[in-house]
Amino acid sequence: MRVELLGLPVDILSHDETLARARAAMRGEAGRCQHVALNVAKLVNARRDPDLDRDIRESDLVGIDGAGISLALRLQGHGRVERVAGIDLFESLIALCAREGLRPYLLGAKPDVVADAGRALARRHPGLVLAGAHHGYFRPDQEDAICRGIAESGAHCLFVALPTPQKERFMRRHRDRLGVPFVMGVGGSFDVVAGRVQRAPVLVQRLGAEWFYRLAQEPRRLAGRYLRTNAVFAGLLAGEALRRLAPERFGPASRTRS
């Protein structure tokens, strides 16, 4: 079910439902599918970045990646909404590829990280065959050659581990020429798989505090981003609540960017 949250579309799908949609695309049982994982930072940044807004809006699936997005949807009255973390979906899709003979392509991260991630996935999933891999440190004038390589690889799915908004921009700009049935942005997933970054314990994930665990690991890089975007998001939710409680005073909920 697709709904709107603070001006952006969100697909309320469980992990298994999302996996089924991806599998159908990869097996040629449905059309091409592009997946974008939505978290608080991405939603807030999209309100100031028209290109990122369009990248998200034109995606085929907009998943609930962050606990903040799940909470906001519950506050909107959608009940208990399952968070489908991008890295969990990535791991499930890789396992699916290994079982069904589908070939993924890995794009992004540093050269040693994407290489180590590929080796780690192969050890974890016997029978997995990668269609190919390429690091994310390429120049704009190299994009055409990279896209040709992906298209010629015969990949059934492409996982893009670039920062936001680069990965969203890459997927929307090239998705039709790549010929890959399922395309998904996976952020820092390669770093986790390769062992460069430790993921939060399961209990912390269930409490919706995985962002705080990441902040503790990389405070210099993430502190400013989390503090700014979380504060803006809290303000947006408060404004939405006020409009719902007193629409005659605060006006109807709108898409106006802050």
mmCIF file with all atom_site columns, C-alpha atoms in Angstrom, residues 8-138:
data_model
loop_
_atom_site.group_PDB
_atom_site.id
_atom_site.type_symbol
_atom_site.label_atom_id
_atom_site.label_alt_id
_atom_site.label_comp_id
_atom_site.label_asym_id
_atom_site.label_entity_id
_atom_site.label_seq_id
_atom_site.pdbx_PDB_ins_code
_atom_site.Cartn_x
_atom_site.Cartn_y
_atom_site.Cartn_z
_atom_site.occupancy
_atom_site.B_iso_or_equiv
_atom_site.pdbx_formal_charge
_atom_site.auth_seq_id
_atom_site.auth_comp_id
_atom_site.auth_asym_id
_atom_site.auth_atom_id
_atom_site.pdbx_PDB_model_num
ATOM 1   C CA . LEU A 1 8   ? 6.725  11.918  -0.006  1.00 0.00 ? 8   LEU A CA 1
ATOM 2   C CA . PRO A 1 9   ? 5.370  8.514   -1.052  1.00 0.00 ? 9   PRO A CA 1
ATOM 3   C CA . VAL A 1 10  ? 6.050  5.501   1.172   1.00 0.00 ? 10  VAL A CA 1
ATOM 4   C CA . ASP A 1 11  ? 5.152  1.884   0.463   1.00 0.00 ? 11  ASP A CA 1
ATOM 5   C CA . ILE A 1 12  ? 3.858  0.034   3.512   1.00 0.00 ? 12  ILE A CA 1
ATOM 6   C CA . LEU A 1 13  ? 5.151  -3.450  2.779   1.00 0.00 ? 13  LEU A CA 1
ATOM 7   C CA . SER A 1 14  ? 6.596  -6.112  5.055   1.00 0.00 ? 14  SER A CA 1
ATOM 8   C CA . HIS A 1 15  ? 10.065 -7.541  4.566   1.00 0.00 ? 15  HIS A CA 1
ATOM 9   C CA . ASP A 1 16  ? 8.623  -10.642 2.895   1.00 0.00 ? 16  ASP A CA 1
ATOM 10  C CA . GLU A 1 17  ? 6.315  -8.623  0.648   1.00 0.00 ? 17  GLU A CA 1
ATOM 11  C CA . THR A 1 18  ? 9.204  -6.446  -0.482  1.00 0.00 ? 18  THR A CA 1
ATOM 12  C CA . LEU A 1 19  ? 11.338 -9.524  -1.115  1.00 0.00 ? 19  LEU A CA 1
ATOM 13  C CA . ALA A 1 20  ? 8.548  -11.035 -3.213  1.00 0.00 ? 20  ALA A CA 1
ATOM 14  C CA . ARG A 1 21  ? 8.275  -7.873  -5.340  1.00 0.00 ? 21  ARG A CA 1
ATOM 15  C CA . ALA A 1 22  ? 12.026 -7.907  -5.952  1.00 0.00 ? 22  ALA A CA 1
ATOM 16  C CA . ARG A 1 23  ? 12.033 -11.624 -6.778  1.00 0.00 ? 23  ARG A CA 1
ATOM 17  C CA . ALA A 1 24  ? 9.230  -11.191 -9.315  1.00 0.00 ? 24  ALA A CA 1
ATOM 18  C CA . ALA A 1 25  ? 11.218 -8.459  -11.068 1.00 0.00 ? 25  ALA A CA 1
ATOM 19  C CA . MET A 1 26  ? 14.453 -10.456 -11.072 1.00 0.00 ? 26  MET A CA 1
ATOM 20  C CA . ARG A 1 27  ? 12.737 -13.535 -12.485 1.00 0.00 ? 27  ARG A CA 1
ATOM 21  C CA . GLY A 1 28  ? 11.070 -11.553 -15.255 1.00 0.00 ? 28  GLY A CA 1
ATOM 22  C CA . GLU A 1 29  ? 7.582  -11.963 -13.801 1.00 0.00 ? 29  GLU A CA 1
ATOM 23  C CA . ALA A 1 30  ? 7.116  -8.206  -13.391 1.00 0.00 ? 30  ALA A CA 1
ATOM 24  C CA . GLY A 1 31  ? 8.551  -5.038  -14.853 1.00 0.00 ? 31  GLY A CA 1
ATOM 25  C CA . ARG A 1 32  ? 11.783 -3.356  -13.827 1.00 0.00 ? 32  ARG A CA 1
ATOM 26  C CA . CYS A 1 33  ? 11.779 -2.316  -10.177 1.00 0.00 ? 33  CYS A CA 1
ATOM 27  C CA . GLN A 1 34  ? 13.836 0.401   -8.495  1.00 0.00 ? 34  GLN A CA 1
ATOM 28  C CA . HIS A 1 35  ? 13.905 0.413   -4.693  1.00 0.00 ? 35  HIS A CA 1
ATOM 29  C CA . VAL A 1 36  ? 14.802 3.390   -2.517  1.00 0.00 ? 36  VAL A CA 1
ATOM 30  C CA . ALA A 1 37  ? 15.154 3.024   1.254   1.00 0.00 ? 37  ALA A CA 1
ATOM 31  C CA . LEU A 1 38  ? 13.695 6.028   3.093   1.00 0.00 ? 38  LEU A CA 1
ATOM 32  C CA . ASN A 1 39  ? 15.005 7.229   6.433   1.00 0.00 ? 39  ASN A CA 1
ATOM 33  C CA . VAL A 1 40  ? 14.673 10.487  8.372   1.00 0.00 ? 40  VAL A CA 1
ATOM 34  C CA . ALA A 1 41  ? 17.796 12.114  6.926   1.00 0.00 ? 41  ALA A CA 1
ATOM 35  C CA . LYS A 1 42  ? 16.751 11.362  3.355   1.00 0.00 ? 42  LYS A CA 1
ATOM 36  C CA . LEU A 1 43  ? 13.222 12.665  3.887   1.00 0.00 ? 43  LEU A CA 1
ATOM 37  C CA . VAL A 1 44  ? 14.470 15.910  5.428   1.00 0.00 ? 44  VAL A CA 1
ATOM 38  C CA . ASN A 1 45  ? 17.101 16.440  2.733   1.00 0.00 ? 45  ASN A CA 1
ATOM 39  C CA . ALA A 1 46  ? 14.556 15.801  -0.026  1.00 0.00 ? 46  ALA A CA 1
ATOM 40  C CA . ARG A 1 47  ? 12.536 18.775  1.192   1.00 0.00 ? 47  ARG A CA 1
ATOM 41  C CA . ARG A 1 48  ? 15.478 21.016  0.282   1.00 0.00 ? 48  ARG A CA 1
ATOM 42  C CA . ASP A 1 49  ? 16.714 19.102  -2.772  1.00 0.00 ? 49  ASP A CA 1
ATOM 43  C CA . PRO A 1 50  ? 14.197 18.987  -5.651  1.00 0.00 ? 50  PRO A CA 1
ATOM 44  C CA . ASP A 1 51  ? 16.299 16.420  -7.530  1.00 0.00 ? 51  ASP A CA 1
ATOM 45  C CA . LEU A 1 52  ? 16.371 14.046  -4.554  1.00 0.00 ? 52  LEU A CA 1
ATOM 46  C CA . ASP A 1 53  ? 12.635 14.577  -4.102  1.00 0.00 ? 53  ASP A CA 1
ATOM 47  C CA . ARG A 1 54  ? 12.107 13.525  -7.723  1.00 0.00 ? 54  ARG A CA 1
ATOM 48  C CA . ASP A 1 55  ? 14.511 10.588  -7.380  1.00 0.00 ? 55  ASP A CA 1
ATOM 49  C CA . ILE A 1 56  ? 12.438 9.229   -4.494  1.00 0.00 ? 56  ILE A CA 1
ATOM 50  C CA . ARG A 1 57  ? 9.055  10.078  -5.975  1.00 0.00 ? 57  ARG A CA 1
ATOM 51  C CA . GLU A 1 58  ? 9.838  8.308   -9.266  1.00 0.00 ? 58  GLU A CA 1
ATOM 52  C CA . SER A 1 59  ? 11.053 5.094   -7.608  1.00 0.00 ? 59  SER A CA 1
ATOM 53  C CA . ASP A 1 60  ? 8.935  1.960   -7.919  1.00 0.00 ? 60  ASP A CA 1
ATOM 54  C CA . LEU A 1 61  ? 9.319  1.028   -4.244  1.00 0.00 ? 61  LEU A CA 1
ATOM 55  C CA . VAL A 1 62  ? 10.006 3.408   -1.349  1.00 0.00 ? 62  VAL A CA 1
ATOM 56  C CA . GLY A 1 63  ? 10.850 1.264   1.647   1.00 0.00 ? 63  GLY A CA 1
ATOM 57  C CA . ILE A 1 64  ? 10.619 2.085   5.353   1.00 0.00 ? 64  ILE A CA 1
ATOM 58  C CA . ASP A 1 65  ? 14.277 1.985   6.267   1.00 0.00 ? 65  ASP A CA 1
ATOM 59  C CA . GLY A 1 66  ? 14.362 4.106   9.423   1.00 0.00 ? 66  GLY A CA 1
ATOM 60  C CA . ALA A 1 67  ? 12.655 3.705   12.791  1.00 0.00 ? 67  ALA A CA 1
ATOM 61  C CA . GLY A 1 68  ? 11.650 7.372   12.598  1.00 0.00 ? 68  GLY A CA 1
ATOM 62  C CA . ILE A 1 69  ? 9.708  6.744   9.384   1.00 0.00 ? 69  ILE A CA 1
ATOM 63  C CA . SER A 1 70  ? 7.951  3.771   10.966  1.00 0.00 ? 70  SER A CA 1
ATOM 64  C CA . LEU A 1 71  ? 7.042  5.863   14.027  1.00 0.00 ? 71  LEU A CA 1
ATOM 65  C CA . ALA A 1 72  ? 5.740  8.722   11.896  1.00 0.00 ? 72  ALA A CA 1
ATOM 66  C CA . LEU A 1 73  ? 3.476  6.361   9.942   1.00 0.00 ? 73  LEU A CA 1
ATOM 67  C CA . ARG A 1 74  ? 2.089  4.960   13.199  1.00 0.00 ? 74  ARG A CA 1
ATOM 68  C CA . LEU A 1 75  ? 1.368  8.498   14.379  1.00 0.00 ? 75  LEU A CA 1
ATOM 69  C CA . GLN A 1 76  ? -0.501 9.049   11.120  1.00 0.00 ? 76  GLN A CA 1
ATOM 70  C CA . GLY A 1 77  ? -2.799 6.169   12.039  1.00 0.00 ? 77  GLY A CA 1
ATOM 71  C CA . HIS A 1 78  ? -1.363 3.359   9.941   1.00 0.00 ? 78  HIS A CA 1
ATOM 72  C CA . GLY A 1 79  ? -1.005 0.980   12.880  1.00 0.00 ? 79  GLY A CA 1
ATOM 73  C CA . ARG A 1 80  ? 2.125  -0.986  13.651  1.00 0.00 ? 80  ARG A CA 1
ATOM 74  C CA . VAL A 1 81  ? 4.313  -0.544  10.595  1.00 0.00 ? 81  VAL A CA 1
ATOM 75  C CA . GLU A 1 82  ? 7.231  -2.894  9.989   1.00 0.00 ? 82  GLU A CA 1
ATOM 76  C CA . ARG A 1 83  ? 10.616 -1.334  9.406   1.00 0.00 ? 83  ARG A CA 1
ATOM 77  C CA . VAL A 1 84  ? 12.411 -2.976  6.467   1.00 0.00 ? 84  VAL A CA 1
ATOM 78  C CA . ALA A 1 85  ? 16.052 -2.047  7.008   1.00 0.00 ? 85  ALA A CA 1
ATOM 79  C CA . GLY A 1 86  ? 17.991 -1.752  3.757   1.00 0.00 ? 86  GLY A CA 1
ATOM 80  C CA . ILE A 1 87  ? 20.823 -3.986  4.932   1.00 0.00 ? 87  ILE A CA 1
ATOM 81  C CA . ASP A 1 88  ? 18.402 -6.722  6.060   1.00 0.00 ? 88  ASP A CA 1
ATOM 82  C CA . LEU A 1 89  ? 16.684 -6.642  2.683   1.00 0.00 ? 89  LEU A CA 1
ATOM 83  C CA . PHE A 1 90  ? 20.074 -6.695  0.938   1.00 0.00 ? 90  PHE A CA 1
ATOM 84  C CA . GLU A 1 91  ? 21.149 -9.796  2.892   1.00 0.00 ? 91  GLU A CA 1
ATOM 85  C CA . SER A 1 92  ? 17.851 -11.550 2.119   1.00 0.00 ? 92  SER A CA 1
ATOM 86  C CA . LEU A 1 93  ? 18.139 -10.736 -1.577  1.00 0.00 ? 93  LEU A CA 1
ATOM 87  C CA . ILE A 1 94  ? 21.690 -12.079 -1.716  1.00 0.00 ? 94  ILE A CA 1
ATOM 88  C CA . ALA A 1 95  ? 20.501 -15.312 -0.063  1.00 0.00 ? 95  ALA A CA 1
ATOM 89  C CA . LEU A 1 96  ? 17.697 -15.493 -2.623  1.00 0.00 ? 96  LEU A CA 1
ATOM 90  C CA . CYS A 1 97  ? 20.182 -15.038 -5.468  1.00 0.00 ? 97  CYS A CA 1
ATOM 91  C CA . ALA A 1 98  ? 22.336 -17.878 -4.131  1.00 0.00 ? 98  ALA A CA 1
ATOM 92  C CA . ARG A 1 99  ? 19.334 -20.224 -3.839  1.00 0.00 ? 99  ARG A CA 1
ATOM 93  C CA . GLU A 1 100 ? 17.819 -19.466 -7.232  1.00 0.00 ? 100 GLU A CA 1
ATOM 94  C CA . GLY A 1 101 ? 20.895 -18.923 -9.392  1.00 0.00 ? 101 GLY A CA 1
ATOM 95  C CA . LEU A 1 102 ? 20.359 -15.174 -9.808  1.00 0.00 ? 102 LEU A CA 1
ATOM 96  C CA . ARG A 1 103 ? 23.426 -12.989 -10.218 1.00 0.00 ? 103 ARG A CA 1
ATOM 97  C CA . PRO A 1 104 ? 23.884 -9.690  -8.366  1.00 0.00 ? 104 PRO A CA 1
ATOM 98  C CA . TYR A 1 105 ? 26.202 -6.819  -9.312  1.00 0.00 ? 105 TYR A CA 1
ATOM 99  C CA . LEU A 1 106 ? 27.867 -4.775  -6.551  1.00 0.00 ? 106 LEU A CA 1
ATOM 100 C CA . LEU A 1 107 ? 28.621 -1.111  -7.240  1.00 0.00 ? 107 LEU A CA 1
ATOM 101 C CA . GLY A 1 108 ? 30.118 1.296   -4.735  1.00 0.00 ? 108 GLY A CA 1
ATOM 102 C CA . ALA A 1 109 ? 32.362 1.754   -1.700  1.00 0.00 ? 109 ALA A CA 1
ATOM 103 C CA . LYS A 1 110 ? 36.165 1.701   -1.772  1.00 0.00 ? 110 LYS A CA 1
ATOM 104 C CA . PRO A 1 111 ? 37.933 -0.859  -4.004  1.00 0.00 ? 111 PRO A CA 1
ATOM 105 C CA . ASP A 1 112 ? 39.093 -3.002  -1.082  1.00 0.00 ? 112 ASP A CA 1
ATOM 106 C CA . VAL A 1 113 ? 35.704 -2.789  0.632   1.00 0.00 ? 113 VAL A CA 1
ATOM 107 C CA . VAL A 1 114 ? 33.633 -3.948  -2.341  1.00 0.00 ? 114 VAL A CA 1
ATOM 108 C CA . ALA A 1 115 ? 36.166 -6.738  -3.004  1.00 0.00 ? 115 ALA A CA 1
ATOM 109 C CA . ASP A 1 116 ? 36.042 -7.914  0.618   1.00 0.00 ? 116 ASP A CA 1
ATOM 110 C CA . ALA A 1 117 ? 32.235 -7.658  0.638   1.00 0.00 ? 117 ALA A CA 1
ATOM 111 C CA . GLY A 1 118 ? 32.044 -9.884  -2.440  1.00 0.00 ? 118 GLY A CA 1
ATOM 112 C CA . ARG A 1 119 ? 34.309 -12.481 -0.864  1.00 0.00 ? 119 ARG A CA 1
ATOM 113 C CA . ALA A 1 120 ? 32.383 -12.386 2.425   1.00 0.00 ? 120 ALA A CA 1
ATOM 114 C CA . LEU A 1 121 ? 29.057 -12.871 0.635   1.00 0.00 ? 121 LEU A CA 1
ATOM 115 C CA . ALA A 1 122 ? 30.461 -15.810 -1.352  1.00 0.00 ? 122 ALA A CA 1
ATOM 116 C CA . ARG A 1 123 ? 31.664 -17.487 1.867   1.00 0.00 ? 123 ARG A CA 1
ATOM 117 C CA . ARG A 1 124 ? 28.325 -16.885 3.553   1.00 0.00 ? 124 ARG A CA 1
ATOM 118 C CA . HIS A 1 125 ? 26.238 -18.055 0.599   1.00 0.00 ? 125 HIS A CA 1
ATOM 119 C CA . PRO A 1 126 ? 27.773 -21.052 -1.222  1.00 0.00 ? 126 PRO A CA 1
ATOM 120 C CA . GLY A 1 127 ? 26.712 -21.112 -4.841  1.00 0.00 ? 127 GLY A CA 1
ATOM 121 C CA . LEU A 1 128 ? 26.447 -17.345 -5.128  1.00 0.00 ? 128 LEU A CA 1
ATOM 122 C CA . VAL A 1 129 ? 27.854 -16.048 -8.415  1.00 0.00 ? 129 VAL A CA 1
ATOM 123 C CA . LEU A 1 130 ? 28.372 -12.319 -8.783  1.00 0.00 ? 130 LEU A CA 1
ATOM 124 C CA . ALA A 1 131 ? 27.644 -10.780 -12.168 1.00 0.00 ? 131 ALA A CA 1
ATOM 125 C CA . GLY A 1 132 ? 30.386 -8.269  -11.393 1.00 0.00 ? 132 GLY A CA 1
ATOM 126 C CA . ALA A 1 133 ? 31.587 -5.566  -9.035  1.00 0.00 ? 133 ALA A CA 1
ATOM 127 C CA . HIS A 1 134 ? 33.014 -2.064  -9.278  1.00 0.00 ? 134 HIS A CA 1
ATOM 128 C CA . HIS A 1 135 ? 34.071 0.426   -6.638  1.00 0.00 ? 135 HIS A CA 1
ATOM 129 C CA . GLY A 1 136 ? 32.304 3.737   -6.202  1.00 0.00 ? 136 GLY A CA 1
ATOM 130 C CA . TYR A 1 137 ? 35.280 6.054   -6.708  1.00 0.00 ? 137 TYR A CA 1
ATOM 131 C CA . PHE A 1 138 ? 34.747 6.754   -10.377 1.00 0.00 ? 138 PHE A CA 1
#
